């Protein structure tokens, strides 16, 4: 992270660096500070607040989600939307830098960052949460968000072939995902064909018998 003078000594006012030179998480006040945006070379912002306007709409690319930090907020659409937005920005040419923020940078922004780490880093929720806590100590998604993140994790476990590791997924396992899924599909198709052939053969060899009434 390259900082301009004389801002180097004020590092504590900066958002937390989650992925080096790529992904940051912070508060609404940090997201509206031009010095921070300039020094970190932020290009994209995920705004998870319901009442904080986008600070630099003519300069940055924003995703405004308008979420509430409560027990009723549904994240079913927000999690994949934010994850896709972040991934697209980081894989752009040239690569972008993303700041995810809510009011305090604790709950809503944490939930969105965790979803991205789980989906695109192929990490379990536990591993992603540990990683995020190490880099941003105030990380504290509410119970409702954690419950939905667990569901999000379960859905992605099916997609990625049950290759999750304790506390995360190793790069070695990631390379095995395509072969594993291919074998799983072949086994499923083979089993389905056997069942279908059995049904066809059974229906032809053992035709249905009808009971004739007595006269």
mmCIF file of C-alpha atoms in Angstrom:
data_model
loop_
_atom_site.group_PDB
_atom_site.id
_atom_site.type_symbol
_atom_site.label_atom_id
_atom_site.label_comp_id
_atom_site.label_asym_id
_atom_site.label_seq_id
_atom_site.Cartn_x
_atom_site.Cartn_y
_atom_site.Cartn_z
ATOM 1 C CA UNK A 1 0.000 0.000 0.000
ATOM 2 C CA UNK A 2 1.577 3.263 -1.164
ATOM 3 C CA UNK A 3 0.745 6.363 0.872
ATOM 4 C CA UNK A 4 1.547 9.955 0.105
ATOM 5 C CA UNK A 5 3.305 12.215 2.588
ATOM 6 C CA UNK A 6 2.357 13.459 5.110
ATOM 7 C CA UNK A 7 -0.387 10.844 5.433
ATOM 8 C CA UNK A 8 1.912 7.919 6.275
ATOM 9 C CA UNK A 9 1.782 8.627 10.009
ATOM 10 C CA UNK A 10 -2.034 8.551 9.992
ATOM 11 C CA UNK A 11 -2.302 4.920 8.923
ATOM 12 C CA UNK A 12 -4.927 4.164 11.588
ATOM 13 C CA UNK A 13 -7.478 6.382 9.838
ATOM 14 C CA UNK A 14 -7.285 4.240 6.710
ATOM 15 C CA UNK A 15 -9.596 1.364 5.773
ATOM 16 C CA UNK A 16 -8.369 -2.149 6.475
ATOM 17 C CA UNK A 17 -6.495 -3.860 3.649
ATOM 18 C CA UNK A 18 -8.184 -7.247 3.185
ATOM 19 C CA UNK A 19 -6.416 -8.361 0.015
ATOM 20 C CA UNK A 20 -3.118 -6.635 -0.681
ATOM 21 C CA UNK A 21 -3.470 -3.743 -3.096
ATOM 22 C CA UNK A 22 -6.941 -4.886 -4.122
ATOM 23 C CA UNK A 23 -9.717 -5.057 -1.513
ATOM 24 C CA UNK A 24 -10.335 -2.717 1.422
ATOM 25 C CA UNK A 25 -13.037 -2.445 4.080
ATOM 26 C CA UNK A 26 -13.907 0.629 6.090
ATOM 27 C CA UNK A 27 -16.468 3.127 7.334
ATOM 28 C CA UNK A 28 -18.655 5.698 5.612
ATOM 29 C CA UNK A 29 -16.434 8.539 6.806
ATOM 30 C CA UNK A 30 -13.384 6.878 5.255
ATOM 31 C CA UNK A 31 -15.266 6.307 2.012
ATOM 32 C CA UNK A 32 -16.045 10.036 1.821
ATOM 33 C CA UNK A 33 -12.457 11.162 2.494
ATOM 34 C CA UNK A 34 -10.878 12.217 -0.795
ATOM 35 C CA UNK A 35 -7.327 11.792 0.544
ATOM 36 C CA UNK A 36 -7.983 8.159 1.382
ATOM 37 C CA UNK A 37 -9.624 7.437 -1.959
ATOM 38 C CA UNK A 38 -6.729 9.081 -3.804
ATOM 39 C CA UNK A 39 -3.918 7.532 -1.777
ATOM 40 C CA UNK A 40 -5.312 4.015 -2.018
ATOM 41 C CA UNK A 41 -6.161 4.443 -5.722
ATOM 42 C CA UNK A 42 -9.720 3.245 -5.126
ATOM 43 C CA UNK A 43 -11.707 2.757 -8.337
ATOM 44 C CA UNK A 44 -14.831 0.933 -7.111
ATOM 45 C CA UNK A 45 -16.934 1.274 -3.965
ATOM 46 C CA UNK A 46 -19.583 -1.004 -2.465
ATOM 47 C CA UNK A 47 -21.881 1.177 -0.355
ATOM 48 C CA UNK A 48 -23.870 -1.033 2.030
ATOM 49 C CA UNK A 49 -25.612 1.803 3.883
ATOM 50 C CA UNK A 50 -29.210 2.896 3.515
ATOM 51 C CA UNK A 51 -28.643 6.588 4.239
ATOM 52 C CA UNK A 52 -25.077 7.524 3.220
ATOM 53 C CA UNK A 53 -24.869 8.973 -0.304
ATOM 54 C CA UNK A 54 -22.107 8.024 -2.707
ATOM 55 C CA UNK A 55 -19.360 10.579 -2.101
ATOM 56 C CA UNK A 56 -17.714 10.683 -5.542
ATOM 57 C CA UNK A 57 -20.250 9.424 -8.124
ATOM 58 C CA UNK A 58 -18.503 11.204 -11.000
ATOM 59 C CA UNK A 59 -15.096 9.757 -10.149
ATOM 60 C CA UNK A 60 -15.730 6.200 -8.910
ATOM 61 C CA UNK A 61 -17.878 3.231 -9.855
ATOM 62 C CA UNK A 62 -20.432 2.501 -7.128
ATOM 63 C CA UNK A 63 -22.664 -0.366 -6.086
ATOM 64 C CA UNK A 64 -25.359 1.005 -3.763
ATOM 65 C CA UNK A 65 -27.152 -1.761 -1.841
ATOM 66 C CA UNK A 66 -29.090 0.176 0.846
ATOM 67 C CA UNK A 67 -28.958 -2.481 3.565
ATOM 68 C CA UNK A 68 -30.142 -2.248 7.166
ATOM 69 C CA UNK A 69 -28.124 -3.711 10.020
ATOM 70 C CA UNK A 70 -30.959 -5.610 11.690
ATOM 71 C CA UNK A 71 -32.529 -9.032 12.157
ATOM 72 C CA UNK A 72 -34.938 -8.622 9.232
ATOM 73 C CA UNK A 73 -32.549 -7.649 6.445
ATOM 74 C CA UNK A 74 -32.471 -10.219 3.638
ATOM 75 C CA UNK A 75 -29.097 -10.647 1.906
ATOM 76 C CA UNK A 76 -30.148 -13.242 -0.663
ATOM 77 C CA UNK A 77 -29.669 -10.781 -3.541
ATOM 78 C CA UNK A 78 -27.010 -8.547 -1.994
ATOM 79 C CA UNK A 79 -24.379 -11.227 -1.324
ATOM 80 C CA UNK A 80 -23.957 -12.536 -4.892
ATOM 81 C CA UNK A 81 -24.403 -9.035 -6.329
ATOM 82 C CA UNK A 82 -21.603 -7.564 -4.209
ATOM 83 C CA UNK A 83 -19.374 -10.590 -4.764
ATOM 84 C CA UNK A 84 -19.775 -10.317 -8.534
ATOM 85 C CA UNK A 85 -19.178 -6.554 -8.485
ATOM 86 C CA UNK A 86 -15.949 -6.928 -6.494
ATOM 87 C CA UNK A 87 -14.657 -9.790 -8.622
ATOM 88 C CA UNK A 88 -15.352 -7.936 -11.875
ATOM 89 C CA UNK A 89 -13.508 -4.867 -10.602
ATOM 90 C CA UNK A 90 -10.459 -6.826 -9.452
ATOM 91 C CA UNK A 91 -10.200 -8.758 -12.711
ATOM 92 C CA UNK A 92 -10.560 -5.695 -14.931
ATOM 93 C CA UNK A 93 -7.711 -4.433 -17.140
ATOM 94 C CA UNK A 94 -6.163 -2.533 -15.519
ATOM 95 C CA UNK A 95 -7.193 -4.109 -12.220
ATOM 96 C CA UNK A 96 -9.388 -1.990 -9.983
ATOM 97 C CA UNK A 97 -9.237 -1.423 -6.248
ATOM 98 C CA UNK A 98 -12.404 -1.886 -4.233
ATOM 99 C CA UNK A 99 -13.542 -0.326 -0.964
ATOM 100 C CA UNK A 100 -16.455 -2.012 0.819
ATOM 101 C CA UNK A 101 -18.076 0.125 3.498
ATOM 102 C CA UNK A 102 -21.102 0.561 5.716
ATOM 103 C CA UNK A 103 -21.559 3.108 8.505
ATOM 104 C CA UNK A 104 -18.865 1.781 10.853
ATOM 105 C CA UNK A 105 -17.304 -0.938 8.736
ATOM 106 C CA UNK A 106 -18.312 -3.683 11.170
ATOM 107 C CA UNK A 107 -21.417 -5.655 10.211
ATOM 108 C CA UNK A 108 -22.930 -5.035 6.763
ATOM 109 C CA UNK A 109 -19.618 -4.476 4.994
ATOM 110 C CA UNK A 110 -18.162 -7.532 6.733
ATOM 111 C CA UNK A 111 -20.988 -9.734 5.456
ATOM 112 C CA UNK A 112 -20.369 -8.603 1.874
ATOM 113 C CA UNK A 113 -16.606 -9.029 2.134
ATOM 114 C CA UNK A 114 -17.038 -12.510 3.613
ATOM 115 C CA UNK A 115 -19.337 -13.520 0.753
ATOM 116 C CA UNK A 116 -16.689 -12.480 -1.772
ATOM 117 C CA UNK A 117 -13.915 -14.346 0.042
ATOM 118 C CA UNK A 118 -16.051 -17.465 0.277
ATOM 119 C CA UNK A 119 -17.116 -17.446 -3.364
ATOM 120 C CA UNK A 120 -14.015 -16.264 -5.197
ATOM 121 C CA UNK A 121 -11.232 -17.348 -2.831
ATOM 122 C CA UNK A 122 -12.986 -20.704 -2.328
ATOM 123 C CA UNK A 123 -12.809 -20.343 1.450
ATOM 124 C CA UNK A 124 -15.111 -21.667 4.147
ATOM 125 C CA UNK A 125 -16.967 -19.133 6.274
ATOM 126 C CA UNK A 126 -14.747 -20.004 9.235
ATOM 127 C CA UNK A 127 -11.533 -19.421 7.303
ATOM 128 C CA UNK A 128 -12.853 -16.209 5.715
ATOM 129 C CA UNK A 129 -13.988 -14.897 9.101
ATOM 130 C CA UNK A 130 -10.600 -15.619 10.666
ATOM 131 C CA UNK A 131 -8.835 -13.901 7.773
ATOM 132 C CA UNK A 132 -11.066 -10.837 8.016
ATOM 133 C CA UNK A 133 -10.774 -10.587 11.817
ATOM 134 C CA UNK A 134 -6.989 -10.679 11.576
ATOM 135 C CA UNK A 135 -7.041 -7.716 9.214
ATOM 136 C CA UNK A 136 -9.980 -5.830 10.696
ATOM 137 C CA UNK A 137 -10.408 -6.488 14.416
ATOM 138 C CA UNK A 138 -13.788 -4.741 14.630
ATOM 139 C CA UNK A 139 -15.373 -7.236 12.219
ATOM 140 C CA UNK A 140 -18.766 -8.182 13.686
ATOM 141 C CA UNK A 141 -21.548 -9.244 11.293
ATOM 142 C CA UNK A 142 -24.826 -9.583 13.178
ATOM 143 C CA UNK A 143 -26.429 -12.959 13.923
ATOM 144 C CA UNK A 144 -28.903 -12.615 11.065
ATOM 145 C CA UNK A 145 -26.089 -12.020 8.589
ATOM 146 C CA UNK A 146 -24.048 -14.938 9.940
ATOM 147 C CA UNK A 147 -27.025 -17.250 9.540
ATOM 148 C CA UNK A 148 -27.443 -16.200 5.918
ATOM 149 C CA UNK A 149 -23.714 -16.551 5.292
ATOM 150 C CA UNK A 150 -23.902 -20.131 6.566
ATOM 151 C CA UNK A 151 -26.642 -20.809 4.019
ATOM 152 C CA UNK A 152 -24.511 -19.118 1.368
ATOM 153 C CA UNK A 153 -21.625 -21.397 2.314
ATOM 154 C CA UNK A 154 -23.806 -24.511 2.114
ATOM 155 C CA UNK A 155 -24.973 -23.558 -1.381
ATOM 156 C CA UNK A 156 -21.414 -23.072 -2.580
ATOM 157 C CA UNK A 157 -20.240 -26.315 -1.033
ATOM 158 C CA UNK A 158 -22.529 -28.121 -3.472
ATOM 159 C CA UNK A 159 -21.212 -26.084 -6.380
ATOM 160 C CA UNK A 160 -17.559 -26.627 -5.588
ATOM 161 C CA UNK A 161 -17.849 -30.351 -4.970
ATOM 162 C CA UNK A 162 -17.448 -30.672 -1.213
ATOM 163 C CA UNK A 163 -13.706 -29.862 -1.350
ATOM 164 C CA UNK A 164 -13.700 -27.497 1.575
ATOM 165 C CA UNK A 165 -10.832 -27.900 4.039
ATOM 166 C CA UNK A 166 -10.927 -27.290 7.832
ATOM 167 C CA UNK A 167 -10.583 -23.524 8.119
ATOM 168 C CA UNK A 168 -10.385 -23.107 4.340
ATOM 169 C CA UNK A 169 -9.714 -24.775 1.048
ATOM 170 C CA UNK A 170 -6.200 -25.556 -0.174
ATOM 171 C CA UNK A 171 -5.004 -24.633 -3.642
ATOM 172 C CA UNK A 172 -4.298 -28.319 -4.253
ATOM 173 C CA UNK A 173 -7.955 -29.169 -3.670
ATOM 174 C CA UNK A 174 -9.089 -26.325 -5.921
ATOM 175 C CA UNK A 175 -7.235 -27.873 -8.864
ATOM 176 C CA UNK A 176 -9.134 -31.113 -8.284
ATOM 177 C CA UNK A 177 -12.579 -29.525 -8.545
ATOM 178 C CA UNK A 178 -13.076 -29.889 -12.335
ATOM 179 C CA UNK A 179 -12.078 -33.576 -12.362
ATOM 180 C CA UNK A 180 -14.216 -34.280 -9.315
ATOM 181 C CA UNK A 181 -17.266 -32.632 -10.853
ATOM 182 C CA UNK A 182 -16.703 -34.444 -14.153
ATOM 183 C CA UNK A 183 -16.539 -37.815 -12.423
ATOM 184 C CA UNK A 184 -19.627 -36.970 -10.393
ATOM 185 C CA UNK A 185 -21.559 -36.085 -13.551
ATOM 186 C CA UNK A 186 -20.436 -39.270 -15.313
ATOM 187 C CA UNK A 187 -21.475 -41.420 -12.357
ATOM 188 C CA UNK A 188 -24.846 -39.686 -12.205
ATOM 189 C CA UNK A 189 -25.461 -40.109 -15.948
ATOM 190 C CA UNK A 190 -24.392 -43.773 -15.876
ATOM 191 C CA UNK A 191 -26.656 -44.514 -12.918
ATOM 192 C CA UNK A 192 -29.569 -42.711 -14.560
ATOM 193 C CA UNK A 193 -29.100 -44.733 -17.775
ATOM 194 C CA UNK A 194 -29.030 -48.019 -15.860
ATOM 195 C CA UNK A 195 -32.248 -47.157 -14.031
ATOM 196 C CA UNK A 196 -33.945 -46.086 -17.253
ATOM 197 C CA UNK A 197 -32.866 -49.272 -19.065
ATOM 198 C CA UNK A 198 -34.143 -51.376 -16.174
ATOM 199 C CA UNK A 199 -37.526 -49.660 -16.372
ATOM 200 C CA UNK A 200 -37.754 -50.222 -20.140
ATOM 201 C CA UNK A 201 -36.715 -53.871 -19.920
ATOM 202 C CA UNK A 202 -39.063 -54.555 -17.010
ATOM 203 C CA UNK A 203 -42.021 -53.046 -18.825
ATOM 204 C CA UNK A 204 -41.368 -55.176 -21.939
ATOM 205 C CA UNK A 205 -40.585 -58.491 -20.227
ATOM 206 C CA UNK A 206 -43.278 -58.236 -17.585
ATOM 207 C CA UNK A 207 -46.290 -56.605 -19.253
ATOM 208 C CA UNK A 208 -49.089 -55.370 -17.104
ATOM 209 C CA UNK A 209 -51.654 -58.068 -16.251
ATOM 210 C CA UNK A 210 -55.260 -57.098 -16.162
ATOM 211 C CA UNK A 211 -57.820 -58.982 -14.115
ATOM 212 C CA UNK A 212 -60.709 -60.260 -16.235
ATOM 213 C CA UNK A 213 -64.112 -60.238 -14.588
ATOM 214 C CA UNK A 214 -65.860 -63.609 -14.074
ATOM 215 C CA UNK A 215 -68.885 -64.284 -16.268
#
